[in-house]
Coordinates of C-alpha atoms in Angstrom, one line a residue:
X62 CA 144.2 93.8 75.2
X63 CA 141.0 92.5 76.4
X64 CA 138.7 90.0 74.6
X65 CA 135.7 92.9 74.3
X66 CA 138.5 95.6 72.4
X67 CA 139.7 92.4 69.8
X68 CA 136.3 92.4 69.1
X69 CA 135.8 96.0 68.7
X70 CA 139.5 96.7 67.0
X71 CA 138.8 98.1 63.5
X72 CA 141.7 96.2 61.8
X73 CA 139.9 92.7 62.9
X74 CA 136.5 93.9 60.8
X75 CA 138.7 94.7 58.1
X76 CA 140.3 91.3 58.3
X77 CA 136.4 89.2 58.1
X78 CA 135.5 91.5 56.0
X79 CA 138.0 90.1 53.3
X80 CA 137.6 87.0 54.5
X81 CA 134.3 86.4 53.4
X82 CA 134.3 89.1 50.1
X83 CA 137.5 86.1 49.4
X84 CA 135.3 83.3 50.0
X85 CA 132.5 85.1 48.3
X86 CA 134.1 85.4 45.5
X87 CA 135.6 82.1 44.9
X88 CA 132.0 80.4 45.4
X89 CA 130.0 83.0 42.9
X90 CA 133.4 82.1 40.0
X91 CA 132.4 78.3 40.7
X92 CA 128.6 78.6 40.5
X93 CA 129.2 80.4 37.0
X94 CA 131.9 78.9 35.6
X95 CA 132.4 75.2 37.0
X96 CA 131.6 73.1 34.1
X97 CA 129.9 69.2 34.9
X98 CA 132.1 66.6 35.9
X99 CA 131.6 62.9 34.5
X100 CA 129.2 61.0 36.8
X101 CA 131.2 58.1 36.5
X102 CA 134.7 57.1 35.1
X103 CA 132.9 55.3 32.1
X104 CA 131.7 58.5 30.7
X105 CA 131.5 60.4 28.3
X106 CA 130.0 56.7 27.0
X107 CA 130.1 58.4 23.3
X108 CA 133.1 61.0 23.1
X109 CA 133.0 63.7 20.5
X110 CA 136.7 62.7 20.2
X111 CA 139.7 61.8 21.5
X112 CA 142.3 64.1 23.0
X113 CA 146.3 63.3 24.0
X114 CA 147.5 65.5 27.0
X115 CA 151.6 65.2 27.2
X116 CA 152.3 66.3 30.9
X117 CA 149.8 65.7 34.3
X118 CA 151.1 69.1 35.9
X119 CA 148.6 72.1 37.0
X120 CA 148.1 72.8 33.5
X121 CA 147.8 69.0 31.8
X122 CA 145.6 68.2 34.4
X123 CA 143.5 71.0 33.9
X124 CA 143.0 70.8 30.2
X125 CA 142.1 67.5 30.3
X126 CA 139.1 68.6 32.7
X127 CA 138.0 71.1 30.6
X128 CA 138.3 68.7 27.9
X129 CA 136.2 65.5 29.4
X130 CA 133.5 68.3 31.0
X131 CA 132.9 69.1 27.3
X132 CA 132.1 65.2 26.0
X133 CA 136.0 64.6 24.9
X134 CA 137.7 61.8 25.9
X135 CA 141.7 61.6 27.2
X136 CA 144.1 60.2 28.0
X137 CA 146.9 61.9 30.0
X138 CA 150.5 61.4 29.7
X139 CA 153.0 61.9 32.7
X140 CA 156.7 60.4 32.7
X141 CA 156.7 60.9 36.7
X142 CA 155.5 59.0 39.5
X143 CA 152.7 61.2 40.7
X144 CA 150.7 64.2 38.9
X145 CA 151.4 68.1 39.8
X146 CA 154.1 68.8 37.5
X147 CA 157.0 71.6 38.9
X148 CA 155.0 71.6 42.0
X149 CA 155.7 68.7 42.9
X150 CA 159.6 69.3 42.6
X151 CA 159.8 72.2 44.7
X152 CA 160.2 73.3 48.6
X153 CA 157.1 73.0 50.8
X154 CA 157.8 76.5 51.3
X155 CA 157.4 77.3 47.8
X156 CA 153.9 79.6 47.4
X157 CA 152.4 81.8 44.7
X158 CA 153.6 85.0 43.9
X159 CA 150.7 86.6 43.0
X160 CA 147.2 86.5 44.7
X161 CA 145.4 83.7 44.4
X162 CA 142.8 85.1 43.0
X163 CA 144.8 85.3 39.9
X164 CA 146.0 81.9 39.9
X165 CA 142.3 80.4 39.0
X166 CA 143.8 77.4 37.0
X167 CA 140.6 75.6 36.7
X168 CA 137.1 77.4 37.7
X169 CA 136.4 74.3 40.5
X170 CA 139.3 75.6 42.6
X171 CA 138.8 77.2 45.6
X172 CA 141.8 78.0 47.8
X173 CA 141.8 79.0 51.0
X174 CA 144.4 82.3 51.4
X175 CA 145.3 84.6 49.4
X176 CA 149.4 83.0 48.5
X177 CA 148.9 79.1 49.1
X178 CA 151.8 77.2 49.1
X179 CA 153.0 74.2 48.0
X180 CA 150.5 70.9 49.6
X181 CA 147.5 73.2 48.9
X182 CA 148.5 73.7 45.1
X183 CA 149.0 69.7 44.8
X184 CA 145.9 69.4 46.7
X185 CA 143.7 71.0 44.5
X186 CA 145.5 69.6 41.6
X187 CA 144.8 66.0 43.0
X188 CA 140.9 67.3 43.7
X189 CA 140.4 68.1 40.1
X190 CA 142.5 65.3 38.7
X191 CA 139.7 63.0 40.9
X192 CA 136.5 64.8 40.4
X193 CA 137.2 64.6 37.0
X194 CA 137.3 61.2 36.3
X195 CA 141.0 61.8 35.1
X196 CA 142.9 59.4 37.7
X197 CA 142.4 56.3 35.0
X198 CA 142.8 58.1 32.8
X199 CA 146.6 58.9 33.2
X200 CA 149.2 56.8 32.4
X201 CA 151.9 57.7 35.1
X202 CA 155.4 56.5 34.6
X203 CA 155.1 56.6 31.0
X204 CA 157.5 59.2 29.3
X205 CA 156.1 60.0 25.4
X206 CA 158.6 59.4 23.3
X207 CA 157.2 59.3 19.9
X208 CA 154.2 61.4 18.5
X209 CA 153.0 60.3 14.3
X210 CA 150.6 61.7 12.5
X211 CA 148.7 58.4 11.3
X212 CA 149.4 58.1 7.7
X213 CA 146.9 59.1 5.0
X214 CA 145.2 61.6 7.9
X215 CA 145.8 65.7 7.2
X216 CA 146.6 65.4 3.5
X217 CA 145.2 68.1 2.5
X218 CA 145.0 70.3 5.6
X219 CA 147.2 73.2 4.4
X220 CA 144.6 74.1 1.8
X221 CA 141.5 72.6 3.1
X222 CA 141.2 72.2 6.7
X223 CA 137.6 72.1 6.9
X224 CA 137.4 69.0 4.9
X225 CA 140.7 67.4 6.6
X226 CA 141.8 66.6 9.7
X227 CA 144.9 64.6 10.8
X228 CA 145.1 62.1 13.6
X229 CA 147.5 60.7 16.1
X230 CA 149.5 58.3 17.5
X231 CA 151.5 58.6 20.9
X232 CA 154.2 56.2 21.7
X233 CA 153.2 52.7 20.3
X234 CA 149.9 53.1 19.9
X235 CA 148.1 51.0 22.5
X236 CA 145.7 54.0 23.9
X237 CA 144.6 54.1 20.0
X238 CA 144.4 56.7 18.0
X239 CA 143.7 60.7 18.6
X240 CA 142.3 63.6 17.3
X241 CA 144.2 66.7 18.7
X242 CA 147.4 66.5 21.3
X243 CA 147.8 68.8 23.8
X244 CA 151.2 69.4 25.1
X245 CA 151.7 71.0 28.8
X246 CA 155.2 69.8 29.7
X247 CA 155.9 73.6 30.7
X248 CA 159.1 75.3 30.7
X249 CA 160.3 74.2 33.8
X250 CA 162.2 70.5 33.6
X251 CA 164.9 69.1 35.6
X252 CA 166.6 71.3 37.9
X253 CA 169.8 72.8 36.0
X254 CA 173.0 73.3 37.9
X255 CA 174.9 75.3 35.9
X256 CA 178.5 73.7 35.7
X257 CA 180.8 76.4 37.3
X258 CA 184.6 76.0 37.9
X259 CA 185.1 74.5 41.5
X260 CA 181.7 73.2 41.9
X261 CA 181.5 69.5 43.5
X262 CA 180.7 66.7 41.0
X263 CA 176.9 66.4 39.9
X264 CA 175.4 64.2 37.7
X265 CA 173.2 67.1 36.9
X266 CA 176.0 69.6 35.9
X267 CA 175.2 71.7 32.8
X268 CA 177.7 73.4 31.1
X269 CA 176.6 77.5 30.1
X270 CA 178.2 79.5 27.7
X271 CA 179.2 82.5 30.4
X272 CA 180.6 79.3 33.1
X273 CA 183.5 78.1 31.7
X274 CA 182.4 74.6 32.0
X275 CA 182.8 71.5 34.7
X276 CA 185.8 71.8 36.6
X277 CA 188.6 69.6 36.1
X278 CA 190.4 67.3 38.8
X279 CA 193.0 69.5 39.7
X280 CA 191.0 73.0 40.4
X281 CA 189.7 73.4 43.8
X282 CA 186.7 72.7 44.6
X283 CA 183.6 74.1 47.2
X284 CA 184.1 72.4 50.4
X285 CA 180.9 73.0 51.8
X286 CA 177.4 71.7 50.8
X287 CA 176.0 73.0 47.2
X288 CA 171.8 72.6 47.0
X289 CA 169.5 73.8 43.9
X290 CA 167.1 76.2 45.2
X291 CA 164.6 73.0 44.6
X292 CA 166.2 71.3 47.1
X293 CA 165.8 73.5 50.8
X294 CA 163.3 71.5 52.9
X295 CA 166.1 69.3 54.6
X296 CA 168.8 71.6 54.0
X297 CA 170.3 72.0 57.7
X298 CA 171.4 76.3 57.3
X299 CA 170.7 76.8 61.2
X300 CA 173.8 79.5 62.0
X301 CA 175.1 79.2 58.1
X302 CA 176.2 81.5 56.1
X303 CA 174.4 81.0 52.9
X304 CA 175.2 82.5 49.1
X305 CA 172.7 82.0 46.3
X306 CA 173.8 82.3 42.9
X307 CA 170.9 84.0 40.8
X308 CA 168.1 86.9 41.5
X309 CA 165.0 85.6 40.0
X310 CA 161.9 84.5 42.1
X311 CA 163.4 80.9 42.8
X312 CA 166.5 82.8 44.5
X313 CA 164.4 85.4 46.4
X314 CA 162.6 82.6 47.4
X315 CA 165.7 80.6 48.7
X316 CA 166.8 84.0 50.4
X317 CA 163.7 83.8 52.6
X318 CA 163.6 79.7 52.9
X319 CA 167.6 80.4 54.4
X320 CA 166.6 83.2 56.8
X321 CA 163.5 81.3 57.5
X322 CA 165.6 78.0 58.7
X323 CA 167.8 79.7 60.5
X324 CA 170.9 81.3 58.5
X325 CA 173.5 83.5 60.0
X326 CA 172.7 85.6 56.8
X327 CA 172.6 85.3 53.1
X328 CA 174.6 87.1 49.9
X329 CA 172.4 87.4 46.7
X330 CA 175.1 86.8 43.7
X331 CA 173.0 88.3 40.9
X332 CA 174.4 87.8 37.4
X333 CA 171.3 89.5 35.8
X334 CA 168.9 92.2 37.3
X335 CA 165.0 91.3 37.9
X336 CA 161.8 93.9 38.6
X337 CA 160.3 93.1 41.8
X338 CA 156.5 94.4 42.2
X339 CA 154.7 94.3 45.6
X340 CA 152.4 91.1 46.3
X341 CA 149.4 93.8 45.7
X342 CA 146.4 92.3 44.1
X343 CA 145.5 95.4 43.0
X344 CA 149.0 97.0 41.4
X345 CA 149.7 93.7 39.8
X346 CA 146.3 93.6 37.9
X347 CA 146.7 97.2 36.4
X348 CA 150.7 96.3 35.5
X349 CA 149.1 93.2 33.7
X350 CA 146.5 95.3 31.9
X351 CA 149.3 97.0 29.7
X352 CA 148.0 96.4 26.2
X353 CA 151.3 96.4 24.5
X354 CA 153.2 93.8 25.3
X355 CA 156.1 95.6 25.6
X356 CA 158.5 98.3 26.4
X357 CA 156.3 101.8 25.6
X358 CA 157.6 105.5 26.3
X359 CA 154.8 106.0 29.0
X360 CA 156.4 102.8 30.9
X361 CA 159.1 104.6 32.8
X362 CA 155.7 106.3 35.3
X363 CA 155.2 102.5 36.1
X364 CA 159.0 102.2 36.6
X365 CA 159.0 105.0 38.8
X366 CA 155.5 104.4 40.7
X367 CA 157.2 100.8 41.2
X368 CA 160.5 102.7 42.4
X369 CA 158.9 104.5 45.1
X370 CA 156.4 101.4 45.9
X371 CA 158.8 98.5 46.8
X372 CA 162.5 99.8 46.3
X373 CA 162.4 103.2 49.3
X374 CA 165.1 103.3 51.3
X375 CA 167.3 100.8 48.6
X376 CA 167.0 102.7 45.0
X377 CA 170.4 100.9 44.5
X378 CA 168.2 97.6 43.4
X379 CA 166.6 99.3 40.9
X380 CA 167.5 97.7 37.6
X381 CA 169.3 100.0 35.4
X382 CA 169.4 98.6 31.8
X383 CA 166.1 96.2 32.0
X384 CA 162.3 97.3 31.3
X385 CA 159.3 96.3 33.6
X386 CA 157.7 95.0 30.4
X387 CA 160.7 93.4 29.1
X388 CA 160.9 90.2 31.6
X389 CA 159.1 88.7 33.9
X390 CA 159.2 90.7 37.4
X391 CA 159.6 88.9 40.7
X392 CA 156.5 89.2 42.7
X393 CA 157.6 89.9 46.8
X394 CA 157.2 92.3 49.4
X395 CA 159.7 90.7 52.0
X396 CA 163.5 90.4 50.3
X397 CA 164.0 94.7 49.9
X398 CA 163.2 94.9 53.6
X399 CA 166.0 91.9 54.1
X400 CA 168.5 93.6 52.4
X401 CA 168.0 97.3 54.1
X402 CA 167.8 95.0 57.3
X403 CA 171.3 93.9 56.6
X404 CA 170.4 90.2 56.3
X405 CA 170.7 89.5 53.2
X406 CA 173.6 91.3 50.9
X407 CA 172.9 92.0 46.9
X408 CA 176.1 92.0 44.7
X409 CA 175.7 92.2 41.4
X410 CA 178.5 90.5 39.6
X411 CA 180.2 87.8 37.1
X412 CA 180.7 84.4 38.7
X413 CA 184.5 83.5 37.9
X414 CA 184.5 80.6 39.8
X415 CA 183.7 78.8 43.2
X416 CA 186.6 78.3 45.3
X417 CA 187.0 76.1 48.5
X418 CA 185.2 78.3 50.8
X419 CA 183.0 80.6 48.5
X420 CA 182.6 82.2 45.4
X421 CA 185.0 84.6 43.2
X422 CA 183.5 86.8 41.4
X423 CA 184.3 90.4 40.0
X424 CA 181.6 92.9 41.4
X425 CA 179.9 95.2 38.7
X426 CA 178.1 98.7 39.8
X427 CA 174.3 99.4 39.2
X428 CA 175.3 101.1 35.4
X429 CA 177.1 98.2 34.4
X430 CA 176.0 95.2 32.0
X431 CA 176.6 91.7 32.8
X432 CA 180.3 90.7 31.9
X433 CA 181.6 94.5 32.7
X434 CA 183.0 93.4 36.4
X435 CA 185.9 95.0 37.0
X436 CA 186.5 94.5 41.0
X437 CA 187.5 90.8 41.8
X438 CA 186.3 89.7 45.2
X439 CA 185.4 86.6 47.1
X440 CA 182.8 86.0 49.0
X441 CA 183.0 83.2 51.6
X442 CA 179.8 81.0 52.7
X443 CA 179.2 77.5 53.8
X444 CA 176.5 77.0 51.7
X445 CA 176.2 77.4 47.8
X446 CA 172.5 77.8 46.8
X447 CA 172.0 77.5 42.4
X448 CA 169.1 79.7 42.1
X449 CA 169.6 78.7 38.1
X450 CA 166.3 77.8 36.9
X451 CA 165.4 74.6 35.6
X452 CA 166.1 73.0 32.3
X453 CA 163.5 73.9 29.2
X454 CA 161.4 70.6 28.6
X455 CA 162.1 69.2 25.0
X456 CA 159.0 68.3 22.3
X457 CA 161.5 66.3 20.2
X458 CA 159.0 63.2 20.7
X459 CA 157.2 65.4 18.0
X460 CA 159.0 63.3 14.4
X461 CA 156.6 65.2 12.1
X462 CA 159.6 67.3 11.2
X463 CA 156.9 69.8 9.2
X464 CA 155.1 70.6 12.3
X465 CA 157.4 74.2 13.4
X466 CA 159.3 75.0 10.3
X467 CA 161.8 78.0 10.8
X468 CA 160.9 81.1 12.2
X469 CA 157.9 79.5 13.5
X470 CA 159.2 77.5 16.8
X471 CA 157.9 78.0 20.2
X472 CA 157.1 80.9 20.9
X473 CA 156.3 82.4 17.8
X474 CA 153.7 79.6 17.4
X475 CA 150.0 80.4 16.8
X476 CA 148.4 82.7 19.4
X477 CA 151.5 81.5 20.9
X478 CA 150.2 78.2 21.6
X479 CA 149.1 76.3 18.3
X480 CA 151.1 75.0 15.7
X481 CA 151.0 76.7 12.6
X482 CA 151.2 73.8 10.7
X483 CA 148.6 71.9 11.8
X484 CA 145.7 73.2 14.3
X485 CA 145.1 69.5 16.4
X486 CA 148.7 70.5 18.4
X487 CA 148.1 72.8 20.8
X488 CA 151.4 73.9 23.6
X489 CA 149.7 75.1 26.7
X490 CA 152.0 77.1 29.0
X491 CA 154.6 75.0 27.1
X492 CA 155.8 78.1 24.8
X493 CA 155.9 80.6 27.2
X494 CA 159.3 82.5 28.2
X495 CA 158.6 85.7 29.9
X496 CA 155.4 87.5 31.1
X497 CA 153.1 89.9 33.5
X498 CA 150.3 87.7 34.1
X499 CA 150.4 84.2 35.3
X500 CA 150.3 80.6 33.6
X501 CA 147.6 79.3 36.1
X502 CA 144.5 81.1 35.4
X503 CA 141.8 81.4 32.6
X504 CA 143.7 80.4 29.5
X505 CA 144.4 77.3 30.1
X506 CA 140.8 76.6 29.4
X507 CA 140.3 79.1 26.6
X508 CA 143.1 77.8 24.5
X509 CA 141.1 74.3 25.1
X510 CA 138.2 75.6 24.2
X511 CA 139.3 76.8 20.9
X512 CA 140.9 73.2 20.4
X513 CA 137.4 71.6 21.2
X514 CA 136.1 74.5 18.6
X515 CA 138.1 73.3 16.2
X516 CA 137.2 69.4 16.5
X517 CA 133.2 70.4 16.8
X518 CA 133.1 73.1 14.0
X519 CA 135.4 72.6 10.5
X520 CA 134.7 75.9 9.3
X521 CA 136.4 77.5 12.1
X522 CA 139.2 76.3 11.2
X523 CA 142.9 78.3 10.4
X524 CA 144.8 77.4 7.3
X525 CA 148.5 77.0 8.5
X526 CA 148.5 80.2 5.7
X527 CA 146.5 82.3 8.7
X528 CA 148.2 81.1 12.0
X529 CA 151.2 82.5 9.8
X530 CA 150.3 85.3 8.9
X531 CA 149.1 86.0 13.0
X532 CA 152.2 85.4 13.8
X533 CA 154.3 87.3 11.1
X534 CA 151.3 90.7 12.0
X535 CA 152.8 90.0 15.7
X536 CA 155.9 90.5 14.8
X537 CA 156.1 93.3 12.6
X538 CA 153.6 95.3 15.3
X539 CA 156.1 94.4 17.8
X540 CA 159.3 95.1 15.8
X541 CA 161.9 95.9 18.1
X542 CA 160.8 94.2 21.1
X543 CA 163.7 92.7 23.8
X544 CA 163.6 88.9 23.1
X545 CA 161.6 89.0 20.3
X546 CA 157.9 89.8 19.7
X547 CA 156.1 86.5 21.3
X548 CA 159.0 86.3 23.6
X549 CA 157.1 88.7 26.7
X550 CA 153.8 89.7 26.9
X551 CA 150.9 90.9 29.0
X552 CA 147.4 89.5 30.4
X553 CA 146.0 92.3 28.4
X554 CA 147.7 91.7 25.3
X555 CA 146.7 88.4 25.4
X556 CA 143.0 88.8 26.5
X557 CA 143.3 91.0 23.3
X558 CA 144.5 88.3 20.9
X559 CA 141.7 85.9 21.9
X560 CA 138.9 89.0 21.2
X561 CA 140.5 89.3 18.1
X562 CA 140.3 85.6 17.3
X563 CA 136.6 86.1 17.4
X564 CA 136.1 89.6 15.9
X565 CA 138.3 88.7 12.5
X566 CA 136.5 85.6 11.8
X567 CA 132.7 86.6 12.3
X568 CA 131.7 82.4 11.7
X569 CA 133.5 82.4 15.4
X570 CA 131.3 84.5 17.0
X571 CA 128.5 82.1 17.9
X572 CA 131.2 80.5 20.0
X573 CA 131.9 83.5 22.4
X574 CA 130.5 82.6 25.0
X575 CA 131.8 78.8 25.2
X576 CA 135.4 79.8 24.9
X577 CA 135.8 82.9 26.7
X578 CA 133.4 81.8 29.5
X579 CA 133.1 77.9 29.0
X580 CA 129.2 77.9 28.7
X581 CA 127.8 75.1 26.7
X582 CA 128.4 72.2 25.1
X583 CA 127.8 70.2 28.2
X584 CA 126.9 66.4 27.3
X585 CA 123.3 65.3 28.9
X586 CA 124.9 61.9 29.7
X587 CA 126.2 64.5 32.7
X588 CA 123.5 66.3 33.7
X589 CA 120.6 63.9 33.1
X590 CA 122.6 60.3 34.2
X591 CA 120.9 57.3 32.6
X592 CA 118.7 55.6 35.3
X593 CA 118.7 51.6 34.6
X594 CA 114.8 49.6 34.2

């Protein structure tokens, strides 16, 4: 085709056209919503308070932005060597499943394609940590092992928060002491190699309930090379043939890393079903603005609309006994086409055990639950991939042992984030389990808003009597939901809960616009920087 008809060919208007409604966009969200950065790494020179952020990942990093924009001081925590949290950990190849218009984690970032991948997200991680004043402010190499409350503080904060307020010491106290602590460890920890029979020593080994445990000297054991899906980039799979235990998004991603490097061809050992909905900006969105939360009698249209969409020509992956809005879906348009193509093989099944050139397992049909396999088969590879998740970071650092009583343990925490004990402990993307939505995008600064609320305004405060009884109202409208009522929700659902956080407490309202939108409150040591005589 000739220069002149590139120039002229429709698709390639189309193409700038996006490009620059992208770019567009990004640049208007950053004019509005950007709050001030520090002028300097000395300010704010006098703090409204002090702030404890446990984790320097996407999400620590950005609610300690939010925080010091706002005239609160911090002081982030990180047990690693480097900031950027799970991304860090994972394959260069690994990228965003949704658009990254919906991965907005802090309004300053501005990406440059739609599904960045791994060195971009770390890039604009280490921008905002820098631009932010927040690189001395992090203490890397420092895991937090102890968190007090400071005695005499938060007395008499179950009846009178207004007039009380506890504080906080991390560790042994050299940083001082703190008003509020923000947890972001996440849910994603150490990789977690489940311990299977016949799989090759690991230090990492876990034991599951459904794995029969470590293997014992005398069993065989996998002969070929065994990698967590964490672990591709030098993997060498050029002509293997690969088999990746679990379905989720980290093994659909290890399908395509395999295929990508080269494999002879992949088999998909999936113990559990997962949704997958197309990478479609605009689908995703109106999945995500499902109000409920949950499993409705309407959902089955999106079931079927999703059916038709990204399963035609392979209605056999279609999960049978598992709801779109009961877990979270795997966002992908590629890994259907793979397995109609023939390059990649889906068996649903019960792992029995690895043997010394594959995997036994017993093969279950489309209408069968997980332990039903009847059909034992084994399925020979050169390469075990554990697509199995990573551990669930612990808060045991916490010794106030008051702090989630009972029945009130992540996630059935405060608007799923706060302590219902006490208001100054706030869990950022740290109690979620399942969801349609994403954990990078405008929360993260509207659950530290509220925080900063709290600190500024007494009156605003919840008694733990309140975040109790949110969470108790949750429950009983969501009786009957898979996993429990905080255990899956919706963007939606949880755009509702913060409107409502406002609406029930009219005193709240004056404070709209600074949490929902982040306007205000901006210190004029920022805006107007002392100039000396």
């Amino acid at each position: 085709m000739s220069p002149r008809n590139l120039t002229l060919s429709p698709w390639r208007w189309i193409t700038a056209l996006f490009d620059f409604y992208y770019v567009l966009v990004q640049h208007i969200i950053v004019w509005m919503f950007k709050p001030p950065c520090p002028p300097g790494p000395e300010y704010p020179k006098n703090p409204k308070g002090r702030i404890a952020v446990i984790g320097a990942g996407l999400t620590g990093v950005s609610s300690a932005a939010h925080a010091i924009a706002h005239g609160f001081d911090v002081v982030i925590y990180e047990q690693d060597d480097k900031i950027g949290g799970i991304w860090a950990h994972v394959n260069k190849t690994s990228g965003l499943q949704l658009n990254s218009l919906l991965y907005r984690f802090h309004p300053a970032v501005v990406w440059s394609c739609t599904f960045p991948q791994r060195d971009e997200i770390l890039s604009e991680i280490t921008r905002i940590w820098k631009e932010y004043q927040l690189e001395p402010r992090t203490r890397l190499k420092t895991p937090v092992t102890s968190i007090k409350r400071v005695p005499g503080t938060g007395e008499h904060i179950k009846d009178d928060p207004a007039s009380s307020q506890s504080r906080w010491i991390v560790n042994n106290g050299e940083d001082g002491e703190f008003d509020a602590v923000v947890v972001t460890v996440g849910t994603c920890g150490a990789p977690q190699r489940i311990g299977f029979p016949g799989l090759p020593q690991h230090d990492d080994n876990t034991s599951e309930a459904d794995s029969g445990g470590k293997h014992k000297g005398s069993e065989e054991v996998f002969e070929g090379e065994v990698y967590h899906s964490s672990e591709l980039d030098d993997a060498p799979l050029e002509g293997k043939r690969v088999i990746v235990i679990g379905s989720g998004a980290s093994g659909v991603e290890a399908v395509e890393t395999a295929l990508s490097k080269g494999a002879k061809q992949c088999v998909m050992l999936s113990r559990q079903d997962k949704w997958i909905i197309p990478r479609n900006i605009i689908v995703d969105t109106l999945i995500a603005m499902q109000p409920f939360g949950r499993e409705m009698p309407l959902s089955f249209l999106w079931e079927r609309f999703i059916s038709a969409w990204n399963y035609s020509g392979a209605t056999e992956l279609v999960p049978a006994h598992l709801g779109l809005f009961e877990s979270t879906p795997v966002v992908n348009d590629e890994f259907v086409p793979l397995v109609k193509s023939g390059k990649c093989e889906y068996i649903r099944c019960d792992i029995e055990r690895l043997t010394k050139k594959g995997v036994r397992v017993k093969v279950r049909g489309r209408e069968s639950k997980p332990g039903e396999g009847q059909e034992a088969k084994e399925f020979q590879g050169d390469v075990v991939v554990l697509a199995t998740g990573f551990k669930k970071p612990d808060v045991g650092f916490f010794k106030d042992d008051d702090l989630f009583p009972e029945g009130y343990q992540r996630p059935n925490l405060y608007l799923q984030n706060f302590s219902t004990e006490d208001w100054s402990i706030l869990m950022t993307n740290s109690s979620y389990q399942n969801a349609i939505g994403t954990v990078g995008h405008f929360h993260i600064g509207i659950y530290m808003r509220i925080l900063l609320t709290f600190l500024m305004d007494p009156d605003a405060r919840p008694t733990p009597k309140d975040m109790k009884l949110w969470v108790d109202v949750i429950q009983f409208v969501k009786r009957g939901a898979r996993g429990g009522a905080l255990s899956f929700f919706t963007y939606m659902e949880l755009t509702i809960w913060l409107l409502l956080f406002h609406i029930f407490r009219l005193d709240r309202l004056r404070w709209l616009f600074f949490i929902m939108q982040g306007w205000g409150v901006y210190p004029k040591e920022y805006t107007r920087p002392m100039v000396s005589k």
